[in-house]
Short mmCIF file of C-alpha atoms in Angstrom, two decimals:
data_model
loop_
_atom_site.label_atom_id
_atom_site.label_comp_id
_atom_site.label_asym_id
_atom_site.label_seq_id
_atom_site.Cartn_x
_atom_site.Cartn_y
_atom_site.Cartn_z
CA MET L 30 86.22 117.25 92.94
CA ASN L 31 86.53 118.36 96.56
CA PHE L 32 90.00 119.91 97.00
CA ASP L 33 89.39 120.35 100.75
CA MET L 34 90.13 116.65 101.20
CA ARG L 35 93.84 115.99 101.51
CA ILE L 36 96.00 113.01 102.47
CA SER L 37 99.74 112.89 103.10
CA ASN L 38 102.23 110.83 101.10
CA TYR L 39 102.75 108.48 104.03
CA GLN L 40 98.98 107.97 104.32
CA LEU L 41 98.96 107.11 100.60
CA PHE L 42 101.75 104.60 101.27
CA ALA L 43 99.72 103.06 104.13
CA LEU L 44 96.60 102.88 101.95
CA LEU L 45 98.52 101.18 99.13
CA VAL L 46 99.99 98.61 101.52
CA MET L 47 96.70 97.86 103.28
CA HIS L 48 94.84 97.65 99.98
CA SER L 49 97.35 95.31 98.39
CA LEU L 50 97.67 92.95 101.36
CA GLY L 51 94.08 91.77 100.90
CA SER L 52 93.40 88.44 99.22
CA SER L 53 96.85 88.19 97.63
CA THR L 54 98.40 86.84 100.86
CA LEU L 55 95.73 84.18 101.37
CA PHE L 56 96.69 82.01 98.43
CA ALA L 57 99.99 80.70 97.09
CA ARG L 58 100.26 82.68 93.88
CA GLY L 59 101.88 80.96 90.96
CA VAL L 60 101.44 77.44 92.30
CA GLU L 61 100.72 76.49 88.67
CA VAL L 62 104.49 76.61 88.13
CA LYS L 63 104.83 74.41 91.22
CA GLN L 64 108.01 74.80 93.29
CA ASN L 65 109.07 77.75 91.11
CA ALA L 66 106.33 79.97 92.54
CA TRP L 67 108.92 81.97 94.49
CA VAL L 68 110.79 82.75 91.26
CA MET L 69 107.52 83.86 89.69
CA GLU L 70 106.94 86.22 92.65
CA LEU L 71 110.28 87.94 92.09
CA ILE L 72 109.68 88.34 88.35
CA SER L 73 106.10 89.57 88.76
CA LEU L 74 107.31 92.16 91.30
CA THR L 75 109.71 93.52 88.67
CA MET L 76 106.86 93.64 86.15
CA GLY L 77 104.67 95.26 88.79
CA PHE L 78 106.98 98.27 88.95
CA GLY L 79 106.36 98.78 85.23
CA VAL L 80 102.59 98.66 85.70
CA ILE L 81 102.73 101.17 88.55
CA TRP L 82 104.94 103.41 86.42
CA ILE L 83 102.14 103.55 83.82
CA HIS L 84 99.56 104.47 86.49
CA THR L 85 101.70 107.16 88.07
CA GLU L 86 102.65 108.56 84.66
CA LEU L 87 98.93 109.03 84.00
CA GLN L 88 98.62 110.82 87.33
CA LYS L 89 101.57 113.11 86.52
CA SER L 90 99.82 114.26 83.36
CA TYR L 91 96.70 115.31 85.31
CA PRO L 92 97.78 115.66 88.97
CA ARG L 93 94.51 117.20 90.16
CA LYS L 94 92.06 115.01 88.26
CA ASN L 95 90.72 111.57 89.14
CA LEU L 96 90.38 108.78 86.56
CA ALA L 97 86.80 109.75 85.62
CA GLU L 98 87.87 113.34 84.94
CA ILE L 99 90.91 112.17 82.96
CA ASN L 100 88.68 109.99 80.76
CA ILE L 101 86.29 112.87 80.06
CA THR L 102 89.17 115.27 79.36
CA LEU L 103 90.74 112.88 76.86
CA PHE L 104 87.65 111.52 75.09
CA GLY L 105 84.77 113.88 75.82
CA LYS L 106 81.59 113.31 77.80
CA VAL L 107 80.19 110.48 75.68
CA PHE L 108 83.10 108.10 75.07
CA GLY L 109 84.89 109.24 78.22
CA GLY L 110 81.67 108.66 80.15
CA VAL L 111 81.29 105.14 78.76
CA LEU L 112 84.89 104.34 79.70
CA THR L 113 84.29 105.70 83.21
CA VAL L 114 81.18 103.52 83.63
CA LEU L 115 83.22 100.49 82.52
CA PHE L 116 85.93 101.28 85.09
CA ALA L 117 83.26 101.81 87.77
CA GLY L 118 81.82 98.39 86.90
CA TYR L 119 85.27 96.84 87.16
CA PHE L 120 85.87 98.46 90.54
CA MET L 121 82.51 97.24 91.84
CA TRP L 122 83.16 93.73 90.49
CA ILE L 123 86.48 93.47 92.34
CA SER L 124 84.89 94.93 95.47
CA SER L 125 82.13 92.31 95.24
CA LEU L 126 84.65 89.47 94.91
CA ASN L 127 86.61 90.68 97.94
CA PHE L 128 83.44 91.36 99.89
CA SER L 129 82.30 87.80 99.22
CA GLU L 130 85.74 86.32 99.83
CA PHE L 131 86.28 87.82 103.25
CA SER L 132 82.70 87.33 104.40
CA GLU L 133 83.10 83.64 103.55
CA LEU L 134 86.54 83.58 105.20
CA ILE L 135 85.10 84.81 108.49
CA SER L 136 82.19 82.38 108.17
CA ILE L 137 84.45 79.38 107.46
CA THR L 138 87.12 80.06 110.08
CA ALA L 139 85.61 82.05 112.96
CA LEU L 140 81.80 82.34 112.85
CA GLN L 141 80.71 79.00 111.44
CA THR L 142 77.17 79.11 112.88
CA THR L 143 76.50 82.73 111.95
CA PRO L 144 74.41 83.32 108.80
CA ILE L 145 76.51 84.76 105.99
CA LEU L 146 73.94 87.53 105.50
CA ALA L 147 74.53 88.78 109.06
CA ILE L 148 78.29 88.91 108.47
CA GLN L 149 77.82 90.74 105.17
CA CYS L 150 75.43 93.28 106.70
CA ILE L 151 77.94 94.16 109.43
CA PHE L 152 80.70 94.29 106.81
CA ILE L 153 78.76 96.68 104.55
CA LEU L 154 77.68 98.91 107.44
CA VAL L 155 81.32 99.46 108.38
CA ILE L 156 82.16 100.23 104.73
CA ILE L 157 79.28 102.73 104.57
CA TYR L 158 80.46 104.41 107.77
CA PHE L 159 84.02 104.89 106.53
CA THR L 160 83.07 106.00 103.02
CA PHE L 161 80.62 108.55 104.44
CA LYS L 162 83.57 109.94 106.43
CA ASN L 163 85.57 110.19 103.20
CA ILE L 164 89.10 109.38 102.06
CA GLU L 165 90.82 111.40 104.79
CA VAL L 166 89.40 109.21 107.57
CA ILE L 167 90.09 106.03 105.60
CA ALA L 168 93.69 107.16 105.10
CA ARG L 169 94.19 108.01 108.79
CA THR L 170 92.79 104.61 109.79
CA SER L 171 95.18 102.82 107.45
CA GLU L 172 98.05 104.88 108.85
CA ILE L 173 97.20 103.66 112.36
CA LEU L 174 96.55 100.00 111.48
CA MET L 175 99.33 99.32 108.97
CA PRO L 176 102.22 98.95 111.49
CA TYR L 177 100.19 96.50 113.60
CA VAL L 178 99.15 94.45 110.56
CA MET L 179 102.70 94.27 109.22
CA LEU L 180 104.18 93.36 112.61
CA SER L 181 101.52 90.67 113.09
CA LEU L 182 102.29 89.15 109.69
CA ILE L 183 106.02 89.18 110.41
CA LEU L 184 105.38 87.54 113.79
CA LEU L 185 103.25 84.83 112.15
CA TYR L 186 106.00 84.03 109.65
CA ILE L 187 108.60 83.89 112.44
CA LEU L 188 106.39 81.52 114.47
CA ILE L 189 105.94 79.28 111.43
CA ALA L 190 109.72 79.13 110.98
CA VAL L 191 110.34 78.46 114.69
CA SER L 192 107.71 75.69 114.65
CA GLY L 193 110.04 73.68 112.41
CA LYS L 194 107.42 73.06 109.71
CA ILE L 195 109.44 74.51 106.83
CA ASP L 196 111.10 72.07 104.42
CA LEU L 197 113.26 73.86 101.84
CA LYS L 198 113.49 70.67 99.76
CA GLU L 199 109.95 71.50 98.56
CA LEU L 200 111.51 74.29 96.46
CA GLN L 201 113.60 71.86 94.41
CA PRO L 202 114.28 71.42 91.56
CA VAL L 203 114.54 75.04 90.50
CA LEU L 204 113.44 75.88 86.93
CA ALA L 205 113.54 72.24 85.82
CA ASN L 206 111.40 73.15 82.79
CA GLY L 207 113.20 76.42 82.09
CA ILE L 208 112.25 80.02 82.71
CA LYS L 209 109.59 80.33 79.97
CA PRO L 210 106.58 78.88 81.91
CA VAL L 211 107.40 81.16 84.86
CA LEU L 212 107.66 84.25 82.65
CA LYS L 213 104.30 83.46 81.01
CA LYS L 214 102.64 83.38 84.43
CA ALA L 215 104.46 86.42 85.79
CA PHE L 216 103.31 88.66 82.94
CA PRO L 217 100.67 89.69 82.37
CA GLU L 218 98.60 87.61 84.81
CA TYR L 219 100.51 88.08 88.07
CA ALA L 220 101.71 91.57 87.25
CA ALA L 221 98.05 92.54 86.92
CA PHE L 222 97.13 90.84 90.19
CA PRO L 223 97.76 92.27 92.69
CA TYR L 224 100.08 95.05 91.48
CA GLY L 225 97.86 96.27 88.67
CA GLU L 226 94.85 96.46 90.99
CA ASN L 227 96.34 99.69 92.29
CA VAL L 228 94.75 101.28 89.20
CA VAL L 229 91.91 102.17 91.58
CA PHE L 230 94.28 104.70 93.17
CA LEU L 231 93.89 106.82 90.04
CA MET L 232 90.69 107.82 91.86
CA TYR L 233 92.71 108.86 94.95
CA TYR L 234 96.08 110.21 93.78
CA CYS L 235 94.49 113.61 93.18
CA TYR L 236 93.94 114.01 96.95
CA VAL L 237 97.64 113.66 97.85
CA ASN L 238 99.32 116.81 99.23
CA LYS L 239 102.60 116.48 97.32
CA SER L 240 101.82 114.88 93.98
CA ASP L 241 105.47 114.97 92.85
CA ASP L 242 106.38 112.24 95.37
CA ILE L 243 103.54 109.84 94.54
CA ARG L 244 105.64 107.49 92.39
CA LYS L 245 108.32 107.16 95.08
CA TYR L 246 105.78 106.16 97.73
CA ALA L 247 103.88 103.91 95.32
CA PHE L 248 107.10 102.06 94.42
CA SER L 249 107.96 101.70 98.11
CA ALA L 250 104.54 100.19 98.84
CA ILE L 251 104.85 97.81 95.89
CA PHE L 252 108.28 96.68 97.05
CA MET L 253 106.88 95.97 100.53
CA LEU L 254 103.95 94.07 99.05
CA GLY L 255 106.21 92.04 96.78
CA SER L 256 108.45 91.14 99.72
CA VAL L 257 105.46 89.96 101.76
CA LEU L 258 104.09 87.93 98.84
CA PHE L 259 107.50 86.33 98.24
CA ILE L 260 107.76 85.33 101.92
CA SER L 261 104.12 84.19 102.04
CA THR L 262 104.25 82.06 98.89
CA THR L 263 107.62 80.53 99.82
CA THR L 264 106.41 79.74 103.33
CA ILE L 265 103.17 78.12 102.14
CA VAL L 266 104.91 75.93 99.56
CA THR L 267 107.71 74.84 101.93
CA VAL L 268 105.23 73.98 104.70
CA LEU L 269 102.36 72.37 102.78
CA GLY L 270 104.14 71.15 99.67
CA VAL L 271 103.07 71.90 96.11
CA GLU L 272 100.28 69.32 95.84
CA PHE L 273 98.54 70.17 99.12
CA THR L 274 98.94 73.88 98.46
CA ALA L 275 97.23 73.53 95.07
CA SER L 276 94.27 71.63 96.57
CA SER L 277 93.89 73.74 99.73
CA THR L 278 90.97 76.18 99.92
CA ILE L 279 92.84 78.84 101.95
CA PRO L 280 96.53 77.79 102.11
CA LEU L 281 97.77 80.53 104.45
CA VAL L 282 95.15 79.69 107.08
CA GLU L 283 96.14 76.01 106.83
CA VAL L 284 99.77 76.99 107.47
CA ILE L 285 98.87 79.19 110.46
CA ARG L 286 96.89 76.32 111.98
CA LEU L 287 100.07 74.22 111.98
CA ILE L 288 101.88 76.68 114.28
CA GLY L 289 102.72 74.95 117.52
CA ILE L 290 105.55 75.72 119.92
CA GLY L 291 105.30 73.33 122.84
CA ASP L 292 101.93 73.68 124.57
CA ILE L 293 102.30 77.44 124.87
CA ILE L 294 101.73 78.94 121.41
CA THR L 295 98.97 77.03 119.61
CA ASN L 296 95.63 77.69 117.91
CA ILE L 297 96.45 81.22 116.82
CA ASP L 298 94.71 80.94 113.45
CA ALA L 299 91.97 83.33 114.65
CA ILE L 300 94.60 86.07 115.05
CA GLY L 301 95.90 85.41 111.55
CA VAL L 302 92.38 85.52 110.10
CA ILE L 303 91.68 88.89 111.77
CA VAL L 304 94.91 90.39 110.43
CA ILE L 305 94.20 89.12 106.92
CA PHE L 306 90.58 90.28 107.14
CA ILE L 307 91.67 93.86 107.86
CA GLY L 308 93.61 93.91 104.59
CA GLY L 309 90.65 92.43 102.73
CA PHE L 310 88.34 95.01 104.26
CA PHE L 311 90.47 97.88 102.96
CA LYS L 312 90.64 96.33 99.51
CA ALA L 313 86.88 95.84 99.25
CA MET L 314 86.24 99.34 100.63
CA LEU L 315 88.70 101.16 98.35
CA PHE L 316 87.35 99.47 95.22
CA PHE L 317 83.78 100.17 96.38
CA TYR L 318 84.56 103.82 97.06
CA GLY L 319 86.43 104.11 93.76
CA SER L 320 83.29 103.00 91.94
CA VAL L 321 81.18 105.46 93.95
CA LEU L 322 83.51 108.37 93.19
CA ALA L 323 83.69 107.51 89.49
CA LEU L 324 79.91 107.43 89.07
CA SER L 325 79.22 110.45 91.29
CA THR L 326 81.84 112.44 89.34
CA LEU L 327 80.34 111.42 86.00
CA PHE L 328 76.66 111.84 86.79
CA LYS L 329 76.99 114.67 89.35
CA ILE L 330 75.05 112.65 91.92
CA LYS L 331 75.52 113.34 95.62
CA ARG L 332 78.21 111.02 96.98
CA GLU L 333 76.19 109.89 100.03
CA VAL L 334 73.24 108.87 97.84
CA MET L 335 75.53 106.88 95.56
CA ILE L 336 77.13 105.11 98.56
CA VAL L 337 73.76 103.85 99.84
CA VAL L 338 72.59 102.74 96.39
CA MET L 339 75.83 100.90 95.64
CA ALA L 340 75.89 99.29 99.11
CA VAL L 341 72.41 97.82 98.57
CA PHE L 342 73.51 96.61 95.13
CA LEU L 343 76.64 95.01 96.62
CA ILE L 344 74.64 92.97 99.15
CA TRP L 345 72.09 91.92 96.51
CA PHE L 346 74.77 90.98 93.98
CA ASN L 347 76.67 88.82 96.46
CA LEU L 348 73.60 86.96 97.66
CA ILE L 349 72.24 86.30 94.17
CA LYS L 350 75.28 86.05 91.92
CA ILE L 351 78.02 84.66 94.21
CA PRO L 352 76.31 81.86 96.16
CA SER L 353 79.41 80.06 97.49
CA PHE L 354 83.15 80.37 98.15
CA VAL L 355 83.92 77.70 95.54
CA TYR L 356 82.00 79.62 92.88
CA HIS L 357 83.75 82.81 93.98
CA ARG L 358 87.18 81.22 93.48
CA PHE L 359 86.09 80.02 90.03
CA LEU L 360 85.06 83.55 89.05
CA ALA L 361 88.30 84.98 90.43
CA THR L 362 90.75 82.52 88.88
CA GLU L 363 89.07 81.52 85.60
CA PHE L 364 87.59 84.87 84.56
CA THR L 365 88.75 87.90 86.53
CA ASP L 366 92.46 87.09 86.89
CA ILE L 367 92.88 86.05 83.27
CA TYR L 368 90.75 88.66 81.52
CA LEU L 369 89.42 91.64 83.50
CA HIS L 370 92.54 92.44 85.55
CA GLN L 371 94.78 92.57 82.52
CA ILE L 372 92.39 94.74 80.48
CA TYR L 373 91.66 97.35 83.15
CA THR L 374 94.98 97.44 84.98
CA ILE L 375 97.50 97.19 82.12
CA TYR L 376 96.10 97.53 78.61
CA VAL L 377 93.55 100.33 79.02
CA PRO L 378 95.85 102.49 81.23
CA PHE L 379 98.63 101.97 78.68
CA LEU L 380 96.32 103.11 75.86
CA LEU L 381 95.28 106.15 77.92
CA LEU L 382 98.94 107.02 78.39
CA VAL L 383 99.62 106.65 74.65
CA VAL L 384 96.72 109.03 73.90
CA ILE L 385 98.08 111.57 76.40
CA LYS L 386 101.58 111.40 74.90
CA LEU L 387 100.22 111.78 71.35
CA LYS L 388 98.11 114.79 72.38
CA ASN L 389 101.12 116.40 74.05
CA LEU L 390 103.21 115.74 70.93
CA ASN L 391 100.59 117.38 68.71
CA LYS L 392 100.45 120.40 71.04
CA ARG L 393 104.22 120.83 70.82
CA LYS L 394 104.08 120.59 67.01
CA ASP L 395 101.27 123.18 66.86
CA ASN L 396 103.19 125.55 69.13
CA SER L 397 106.36 125.20 67.06
CA ILE L 398 104.40 125.99 63.87
CA TRP L 399 102.94 129.18 65.34
CA LYS L 400 106.34 130.26 66.53
#
């Protein structure tokens, strides 16, 4: 690992926020529990803190190792290598979904006559440029962009409220069927997405200057994300209603299109799409780069070579395996959200942490015997 690369704690905070704001703000999470989606957001945020605690506890055990190195240290080159390849595949899968999602988003909303391949080629070239520059440049860019993205989102929500489109009656009745259906959705599904997706930062925590403060900044970023998701989901449901929200392709864009204050502030959906796209770009890039770093660490392949190979694979995979936005949403909601997220963001990290604790316990026992 290159110890010359360093990022500050605030840059880590900015990266976490930008990464997490990706696709999670586009859709009304938890609409399956209807008007209780806002309750689900609050509960899943609480669960999300627990998931991030697991990730940061792993990092505390090996502060200067990335996830690939931790796997090899715990399980050896063979089994640890297999586990690293599986994580790299997961990272690339999520990157592919986000790459497809935001390419389609731009195509649907802003560049309707532009071939999707042209959009994807520009998208991947920007990703290649930033990943060639390394994590320091990516972190500095997120540090610059995060305040503008957050302010733009806040402004959009204020404009929606001022437009008079919000109907709080859409949130009633509250918990008519009890708390159990909400809890089942909140954990593990919505704790894993998006909070658990920060497992990819186990590839980046090792670059932070002051590793002792990582959990504090990670929790702060998660709290900010949870607040934005709570506001976003509540706004979407109160503006569109539960039924229209459930059937809408991109609910947040539909809400933004309804903003109208006199004849002065109208048709600002393009601004909203750009802001959302920036978050999606960071998410796709960080998962892509996480996969690159995992494989280059394991196989000792030059990072730049791995970036080019994986970029070509990403374009090919999206064109061949994810032919449409509808199919992408099916893959995301019926397969990835229910199975992959939970395995790689909660269960496997928890098992890794158990192994670490057991090894530390055995070491203490051995030391006490020799004493």
